[in-house]
mmCIF file of C-alpha atoms and ligand atoms in Angstrom:
data_model
loop_
_atom_site.group_PDB
_atom_site.id
_atom_site.type_symbol
_atom_site.label_atom_id
_atom_site.label_comp_id
_atom_site.label_asym_id
_atom_site.label_seq_id
_atom_site.Cartn_x
_atom_site.Cartn_y
_atom_site.Cartn_z
ATOM 1 C CA MET A 81 -3.661 13.132 -23.849
ATOM 2 C CA ARG A 82 -3.613 12.091 -20.201
ATOM 3 C CA GLN A 83 -4.550 14.917 -17.701
ATOM 4 C CA LYS A 84 -1.564 15.397 -15.489
ATOM 5 C CA LEU A 85 -2.168 14.888 -11.747
ATOM 6 C CA VAL A 86 -0.351 15.779 -8.543
ATOM 7 C CA ALA A 87 -1.732 14.144 -5.371
ATOM 8 C CA GLY A 88 -0.626 14.872 -1.894
ATOM 9 C CA ASN A 89 -0.791 12.185 0.779
ATOM 10 C CA TRP A 90 -0.957 13.734 4.183
ATOM 11 C CA LYS A 91 -0.755 10.261 5.812
ATOM 12 C CA MET A 92 -1.476 10.378 9.584
ATOM 13 C CA ASN A 93 -0.832 14.148 9.769
ATOM 14 C CA GLY A 94 -3.161 17.011 10.318
ATOM 15 C CA THR A 95 -5.916 18.494 12.545
ATOM 16 C CA ALA A 96 -8.252 21.291 11.965
ATOM 17 C CA SER A 97 -5.388 23.836 11.828
ATOM 18 C CA ALA A 98 -4.095 22.217 8.734
ATOM 19 C CA LEU A 99 -7.135 23.498 6.900
ATOM 20 C CA THR A 100 -5.610 27.001 6.833
ATOM 21 C CA GLU A 101 -2.688 25.361 4.858
ATOM 22 C CA LEU A 102 -5.153 23.823 2.468
ATOM 23 C CA GLY A 103 -6.939 27.110 1.875
ATOM 24 C CA ASN A 104 -3.506 28.643 1.073
ATOM 25 C CA LEU A 105 -2.864 25.829 -1.463
ATOM 26 C CA ALA A 106 -6.325 26.288 -3.077
ATOM 27 C CA TYR A 107 -5.528 29.892 -3.470
ATOM 28 C CA SER A 108 -1.977 29.147 -4.902
ATOM 29 C CA CYS A 109 -3.423 26.641 -7.324
ATOM 30 C CA LYS A 110 -6.354 28.704 -8.700
ATOM 31 C CA SER A 111 -4.936 28.729 -12.175
ATOM 32 C CA ALA A 112 -3.378 25.218 -12.159
ATOM 33 C CA LYS A 113 -3.637 23.303 -15.378
ATOM 34 C CA SER A 114 -2.919 19.899 -13.734
ATOM 35 C CA GLU A 115 -5.402 18.128 -11.577
ATOM 36 C CA VAL A 116 -4.605 18.678 -7.889
ATOM 37 C CA LEU A 117 -5.642 16.265 -5.176
ATOM 38 C CA ILE A 118 -5.058 16.308 -1.460
ATOM 39 C CA CYS A 119 -5.607 13.167 0.675
ATOM 40 C CA PRO A 120 -5.953 14.288 4.260
ATOM 41 C CA PRO A 121 -6.771 11.905 7.136
ATOM 42 C CA SER A 122 -10.340 10.823 6.961
ATOM 43 C CA THR A 123 -11.257 13.049 9.963
ATOM 44 C CA LEU A 124 -10.647 16.120 7.682
ATOM 45 C CA ILE A 125 -12.239 15.047 4.468
ATOM 46 C CA TYR A 126 -15.527 16.674 4.992
ATOM 47 C CA ARG A 127 -14.115 19.925 6.233
ATOM 48 C CA ALA A 128 -11.322 19.845 3.644
ATOM 49 C CA SER A 129 -13.853 19.423 0.793
ATOM 50 C CA ASN A 130 -15.721 22.440 2.063
ATOM 51 C CA VAL A 131 -12.558 24.501 2.108
ATOM 52 C CA CYS A 132 -11.752 23.471 -1.459
ATOM 53 C CA VAL A 133 -15.229 23.922 -2.891
ATOM 54 C CA ASP A 134 -15.059 26.010 -6.070
ATOM 55 C CA SER A 135 -11.354 25.614 -6.181
ATOM 56 C CA LYS A 136 -8.974 23.400 -8.327
ATOM 57 C CA VAL A 137 -8.121 21.144 -5.418
ATOM 58 C CA GLU A 138 -10.040 17.908 -5.085
ATOM 59 C CA ILE A 139 -10.044 15.859 -1.906
ATOM 60 C CA GLY A 140 -9.274 12.115 -1.625
ATOM 61 C CA ALA A 141 -8.981 9.418 1.019
ATOM 62 C CA GLN A 142 -6.082 7.210 1.995
ATOM 63 C CA ASP A 143 -7.780 3.916 2.213
ATOM 64 C CA CYS A 144 -11.240 2.180 2.324
ATOM 65 C CA HIS A 145 -12.761 -1.098 3.279
ATOM 66 C CA SER A 146 -13.400 -3.705 0.560
ATOM 67 C CA ALA A 147 -16.991 -4.168 1.807
ATOM 68 C CA THR A 148 -19.752 -1.759 0.992
ATOM 69 C CA TYR A 149 -20.999 -1.658 4.642
ATOM 70 C CA GLY A 150 -21.353 -3.867 7.656
ATOM 71 C CA ALA A 151 -19.847 -5.026 10.943
ATOM 72 C CA HIS A 152 -16.284 -3.721 10.541
ATOM 73 C CA THR A 153 -15.517 -1.602 13.589
ATOM 74 C CA GLY A 154 -13.353 1.304 12.876
ATOM 75 C CA ASP A 155 -13.263 0.983 9.188
ATOM 76 C CA LEU A 156 -14.775 3.389 6.609
ATOM 77 C CA SER A 157 -16.536 2.402 3.290
ATOM 78 C CA ALA A 158 -15.903 3.845 -0.083
ATOM 79 C CA GLU A 159 -19.390 5.194 -0.110
ATOM 80 C CA MET A 160 -18.910 7.019 3.212
ATOM 81 C CA LEU A 161 -15.725 8.654 1.904
ATOM 82 C CA HIS A 162 -17.478 9.706 -1.273
ATOM 83 C CA ASP A 163 -20.385 11.062 0.785
ATOM 84 C CA ALA A 164 -17.900 13.021 2.867
ATOM 85 C CA GLY A 165 -16.605 14.745 -0.242
ATOM 86 C CA ALA A 166 -13.781 12.490 -1.450
ATOM 87 C CA THR A 167 -13.399 11.968 -5.227
ATOM 88 C CA ALA A 168 -10.493 9.457 -5.078
ATOM 89 C CA VAL A 169 -8.796 7.089 -2.691
ATOM 90 C CA ILE A 170 -5.235 5.802 -2.373
ATOM 91 C CA LEU A 171 -5.131 2.022 -2.147
ATOM 92 C CA GLY A 172 -2.386 -0.425 -1.560
ATOM 93 C CA HIS A 173 0.079 2.167 -0.255
ATOM 94 C CA SER A 174 3.192 0.336 0.955
ATOM 95 C CA GLU A 175 2.650 1.589 4.441
ATOM 96 C CA ARG A 176 -0.765 -0.157 4.467
ATOM 97 C CA ARG A 177 0.715 -3.226 2.762
ATOM 98 C CA ALA A 178 3.368 -3.335 5.574
ATOM 99 C CA ASP A 179 1.393 -2.104 8.655
ATOM 100 C CA HIS A 180 -1.877 -3.989 7.771
ATOM 101 C CA ALA A 181 -0.514 -6.926 5.791
ATOM 102 C CA GLU A 182 -2.636 -5.843 2.741
ATOM 103 C CA THR A 183 -2.356 -8.183 -0.303
ATOM 104 C CA ASP A 184 -2.791 -7.578 -3.971
ATOM 105 C CA LYS A 185 -6.084 -9.537 -3.744
ATOM 106 C CA LEU A 186 -7.385 -7.203 -0.938
ATOM 107 C CA VAL A 187 -6.282 -4.046 -2.830
ATOM 108 C CA ARG A 188 -8.107 -5.219 -5.914
ATOM 109 C CA ALA A 189 -11.249 -5.847 -3.952
ATOM 110 C CA LYS A 190 -10.915 -2.413 -2.323
ATOM 111 C CA ALA A 191 -10.415 -0.878 -5.781
ATOM 112 C CA THR A 192 -13.513 -2.566 -7.102
ATOM 113 C CA THR A 193 -15.624 -1.319 -4.266
ATOM 114 C CA ALA A 194 -14.179 2.248 -4.479
ATOM 115 C CA ILE A 195 -14.851 2.502 -8.153
ATOM 116 C CA ALA A 196 -18.440 1.277 -7.698
ATOM 117 C CA ALA A 197 -18.870 4.050 -5.123
ATOM 118 C CA GLY A 198 -17.704 6.677 -7.779
ATOM 119 C CA LEU A 199 -14.124 7.099 -6.444
ATOM 120 C CA THR A 200 -10.983 7.036 -8.543
ATOM 121 C CA ALA A 201 -8.676 4.336 -7.219
ATOM 122 C CA ILE A 202 -5.020 5.391 -6.951
ATOM 123 C CA ILE A 203 -3.333 2.037 -6.711
ATOM 124 C CA CYS A 204 0.241 1.991 -5.435
ATOM 125 C CA VAL A 205 2.975 -0.423 -6.369
ATOM 126 C CA GLY A 206 6.717 -0.479 -5.529
ATOM 127 C CA GLU A 207 9.835 -2.545 -4.657
ATOM 128 C CA THR A 208 11.630 -2.714 -1.356
ATOM 129 C CA LEU A 209 15.444 -2.024 -1.355
ATOM 130 C CA VAL A 210 16.093 -5.779 -0.958
ATOM 131 C CA GLU A 211 14.008 -6.539 -3.995
ATOM 132 C CA ARG A 212 15.671 -3.833 -6.051
ATOM 133 C CA GLU A 213 19.126 -5.057 -5.079
ATOM 134 C CA ALA A 214 18.232 -8.581 -5.936
ATOM 135 C CA GLY A 215 17.272 -7.301 -9.457
ATOM 136 C CA ARG A 216 13.643 -8.179 -8.874
ATOM 137 C CA THR A 217 12.071 -4.662 -9.368
ATOM 138 C CA MET A 218 10.225 -5.295 -12.531
ATOM 139 C CA ASP A 219 8.891 -8.703 -11.393
ATOM 140 C CA VAL A 220 7.641 -7.209 -8.201
ATOM 141 C CA VAL A 221 5.848 -4.288 -9.608
ATOM 142 C CA ARG A 222 4.374 -6.229 -12.564
ATOM 143 C CA ALA A 223 2.942 -8.784 -10.091
ATOM 144 C CA GLN A 224 1.589 -6.066 -7.890
ATOM 145 C CA LEU A 225 0.013 -4.303 -10.906
ATOM 146 C CA GLU A 226 -1.500 -7.618 -12.164
ATOM 147 C CA GLY A 227 -2.906 -8.549 -8.838
ATOM 148 C CA SER A 228 -4.098 -5.199 -7.565
ATOM 149 C CA LEU A 229 -5.994 -3.740 -10.695
ATOM 150 C CA PRO A 230 -9.539 -4.861 -11.353
ATOM 151 C CA ASP A 231 -10.335 -6.261 -14.694
ATOM 152 C CA ASP A 232 -12.497 -3.284 -15.688
ATOM 153 C CA SER A 233 -9.750 -0.742 -14.996
ATOM 154 C CA SER A 234 -9.751 2.316 -17.212
ATOM 155 C CA GLY A 235 -8.392 5.802 -17.291
ATOM 156 C CA SER A 236 -11.346 7.350 -15.436
ATOM 157 C CA LYS A 237 -11.416 4.701 -12.830
ATOM 158 C CA VAL A 238 -7.796 3.979 -11.989
ATOM 159 C CA VAL A 239 -4.493 5.734 -11.506
ATOM 160 C CA VAL A 240 -1.261 3.836 -10.867
ATOM 161 C CA ALA A 241 1.371 5.243 -8.454
ATOM 162 C CA TYR A 242 4.896 3.767 -8.667
ATOM 163 C CA GLU A 243 6.397 4.339 -5.160
ATOM 164 C CA PRO A 244 9.706 2.551 -4.507
ATOM 165 C CA VAL A 245 9.493 1.695 -0.777
ATOM 166 C CA TRP A 246 13.125 2.805 -0.273
ATOM 167 C CA ALA A 247 12.444 6.242 -1.642
ATOM 168 C CA ILE A 248 9.437 7.036 0.573
ATOM 169 C CA GLY A 249 10.282 9.545 3.277
ATOM 170 C CA THR A 250 14.087 8.977 2.905
ATOM 171 C CA GLY A 251 15.235 11.733 0.514
ATOM 172 C CA LYS A 252 16.514 9.009 -1.732
ATOM 173 C CA VAL A 253 15.185 9.180 -5.366
ATOM 174 C CA PRO A 254 15.723 6.646 -8.129
ATOM 175 C CA THR A 255 17.675 7.922 -11.120
ATOM 176 C CA VAL A 256 15.594 9.190 -14.048
ATOM 177 C CA GLU A 257 16.627 6.052 -15.893
ATOM 178 C CA GLN A 258 15.308 3.830 -13.075
ATOM 179 C CA ILE A 259 12.007 5.742 -12.997
ATOM 180 C CA ALA A 260 11.737 5.496 -16.912
ATOM 181 C CA GLU A 261 12.421 1.815 -16.789
ATOM 182 C CA VAL A 262 9.684 0.999 -14.357
ATOM 183 C CA HIS A 263 7.164 3.485 -15.856
ATOM 184 C CA SER A 264 7.631 1.989 -19.380
ATOM 185 C CA GLY A 265 7.468 -1.494 -18.034
ATOM 186 C CA LEU A 266 4.182 -0.647 -16.254
ATOM 187 C CA ARG A 267 2.692 0.914 -19.367
ATOM 188 C CA ALA A 268 3.691 -2.201 -21.398
ATOM 189 C CA SER A 269 2.025 -4.443 -18.856
ATOM 190 C CA LEU A 270 -1.168 -2.240 -18.989
ATOM 191 C CA VAL A 271 -1.133 -2.420 -22.860
ATOM 192 C CA LYS A 272 -0.828 -6.177 -22.700
ATOM 193 C CA ARG A 273 -3.751 -6.706 -20.215
ATOM 194 C CA PHE A 274 -6.231 -3.993 -21.157
ATOM 195 C CA GLY A 275 -5.304 -3.149 -24.740
ATOM 196 C CA GLY A 276 -3.559 -0.116 -26.088
ATOM 197 C CA GLU A 277 -6.485 2.402 -26.012
ATOM 198 C CA THR A 278 -7.564 1.721 -22.469
ATOM 199 C CA ALA A 279 -3.922 1.295 -21.140
ATOM 200 C CA LYS A 280 -2.862 4.585 -22.662
ATOM 201 C CA ALA A 281 -5.575 6.507 -20.712
ATOM 202 C CA ILE A 282 -4.388 5.178 -17.374
ATOM 203 C CA ARG A 283 -2.162 7.771 -15.534
ATOM 204 C CA LEU A 284 1.095 6.643 -14.002
ATOM 205 C CA LEU A 285 2.367 8.674 -11.078
ATOM 206 C CA TYR A 286 5.853 8.563 -9.455
ATOM 207 C CA GLY A 287 6.062 8.839 -5.669
ATOM 208 C CA GLY A 288 8.941 8.774 -3.192
ATOM 209 C CA SER A 289 10.734 11.899 -1.925
ATOM 210 C CA VAL A 290 9.375 14.265 -4.533
ATOM 211 C CA LYS A 291 10.281 17.850 -3.727
ATOM 212 C CA SER A 292 10.217 21.176 -5.616
ATOM 213 C CA SER A 293 13.870 20.741 -6.181
ATOM 214 C CA ASN A 294 13.696 17.383 -8.090
ATOM 215 C CA ALA A 295 10.134 17.668 -9.475
ATOM 216 C CA LYS A 296 11.165 19.086 -12.919
ATOM 217 C CA GLU A 297 13.543 16.230 -13.743
ATOM 218 C CA ILE A 298 11.083 13.645 -12.615
ATOM 219 C CA PHE A 299 8.188 15.205 -14.582
ATOM 220 C CA ALA A 300 10.420 15.260 -17.760
ATOM 221 C CA VAL A 301 10.562 11.386 -17.703
ATOM 222 C CA ALA A 302 8.515 9.575 -20.378
ATOM 223 C CA GLU A 303 5.351 8.003 -18.989
ATOM 224 C CA VAL A 304 5.411 9.983 -15.794
ATOM 225 C CA ASP A 305 1.978 11.744 -15.624
ATOM 226 C CA GLY A 306 2.489 13.338 -12.247
ATOM 227 C CA ALA A 307 3.448 12.563 -8.671
ATOM 228 C CA LEU A 308 2.065 11.246 -5.439
ATOM 229 C CA VAL A 309 3.736 13.362 -2.746
ATOM 230 C CA GLY A 310 3.990 12.757 0.952
ATOM 231 C CA GLY A 311 5.979 15.149 3.214
ATOM 232 C CA ALA A 312 6.141 17.922 0.642
ATOM 233 C CA SER A 313 2.403 18.033 0.451
ATOM 234 C CA LEU A 314 1.813 19.248 3.964
ATOM 235 C CA LYS A 315 2.786 22.864 3.401
ATOM 236 C CA ALA A 316 1.303 24.924 0.560
ATOM 237 C CA ALA A 317 4.688 26.635 0.160
ATOM 238 C CA ASP A 318 6.264 23.237 -0.649
ATOM 239 C CA PHE A 319 3.523 21.731 -2.626
ATOM 240 C CA ALA A 320 2.491 24.609 -4.907
ATOM 241 C CA PRO A 321 5.875 24.748 -6.719
ATOM 242 C CA ILE A 322 5.484 20.950 -7.513
ATOM 243 C CA VAL A 323 2.077 21.739 -9.058
ATOM 244 C CA SER A 324 3.841 24.518 -11.106
ATOM 245 C CA ALA A 325 6.628 22.285 -12.199
ATOM 246 C CA LEU A 326 4.018 19.765 -13.414
ATOM 247 C CA ASP A 327 2.057 22.510 -15.241
ATOM 248 C CA ALA A 328 5.276 23.647 -16.887
ATOM 249 C CA SER A 329 5.935 20.038 -18.077
ATOM 250 C CA ALA A 330 2.569 19.651 -19.739
HETATM 251 P P1 13P B 674 7.333 11.188 0.622
HETATM 252 O O1 13P B 674 7.096 12.184 -0.498
HETATM 253 O O2 13P B 674 7.301 11.762 1.975
HETATM 254 O O3 13P B 674 8.595 10.384 0.406
HETATM 255 O O4 13P B 674 6.081 10.045 0.634
HETATM 256 C C1 13P B 674 5.738 9.524 -0.509
HETATM 257 C C2 13P B 674 4.598 8.793 -0.349
HETATM 258 O O5 13P B 674 4.468 7.706 0.370
HETATM 259 C C3 13P B 674 3.281 9.339 -0.921
HETATM 260 O O6 13P B 674 2.251 8.322 -0.829
#
C-alpha cells in the first residue's frame, strides 16, 4: 500500500508571518493519517521545520542545484536544504521548466543529487493546453517521465506529480477520466521501466487547482495517491480540509 501524500507548494509566497499559518496547519493535522508536506520558499525552511518539529507536517524545498557544491551564485544545494530541515524537494515544476528553461536532463541530474543528499524528489510532469489540444498529452508526459526520473528511482526516493500546465492557478481541472487516463498511463510507464514491484511503490500525485471543493472526487480516481497543491496550501483553513479528504479516501 502506498502512503498517501498531500504536499503544499507555497511558490514565491510567504515571509515570517506565514509561520503562524504553518503552526495552525500543524495543529489541524495532528491526527492526519496521510503524509503532509509543506514546501515554503527556501528562506523559511529552517524556521518552518522548527515550527513543525514533533508534528505530522514535514518541510520540503521547491528546487535545488544539480551540483553538490561550488561556484553557483544564488543557488542552493540539496545538502544545504536537507541541513536546513527539508526532507523532500519539488523538481521540474512547470514554472521552473518555463522560467528557467529546465530540461528533463537537468531535472534528472537534480533528482540524482537530491536523492543522494537524503531528500525525496517530487518530480513534476504535465502538458500545456496546446499539447493537450493536439492530442499529445500522453506522449509529452511519458517523455518527461522517462527523461526526468533517475534509473535508480524507487518509492522511497521519488514521487511523481502530474500537473497539467493549463490547470495550474487557473481554476480549471481535468475531468476525472482525464486524470485517470494520465495516471494509469504513468503507472504503466513506471512498470515498464522499473518493474512491477518498484513501480507500484512510487506515488503519483495530481496537481492543478486542487481545492477542498474538488479534492474528494480527485482522490477517488484510481492511481491518485494524493495531491500537490499551490494556492490552497497557503492558508491552514484551505489546506486542512484537503488533508482530511485524502485521509477519508485512504
Ligand atoms: P494551484 O494549486 O495553485 O493550481 O498550483 C498547483 C501547483 O503548481 C502546485 O505545484
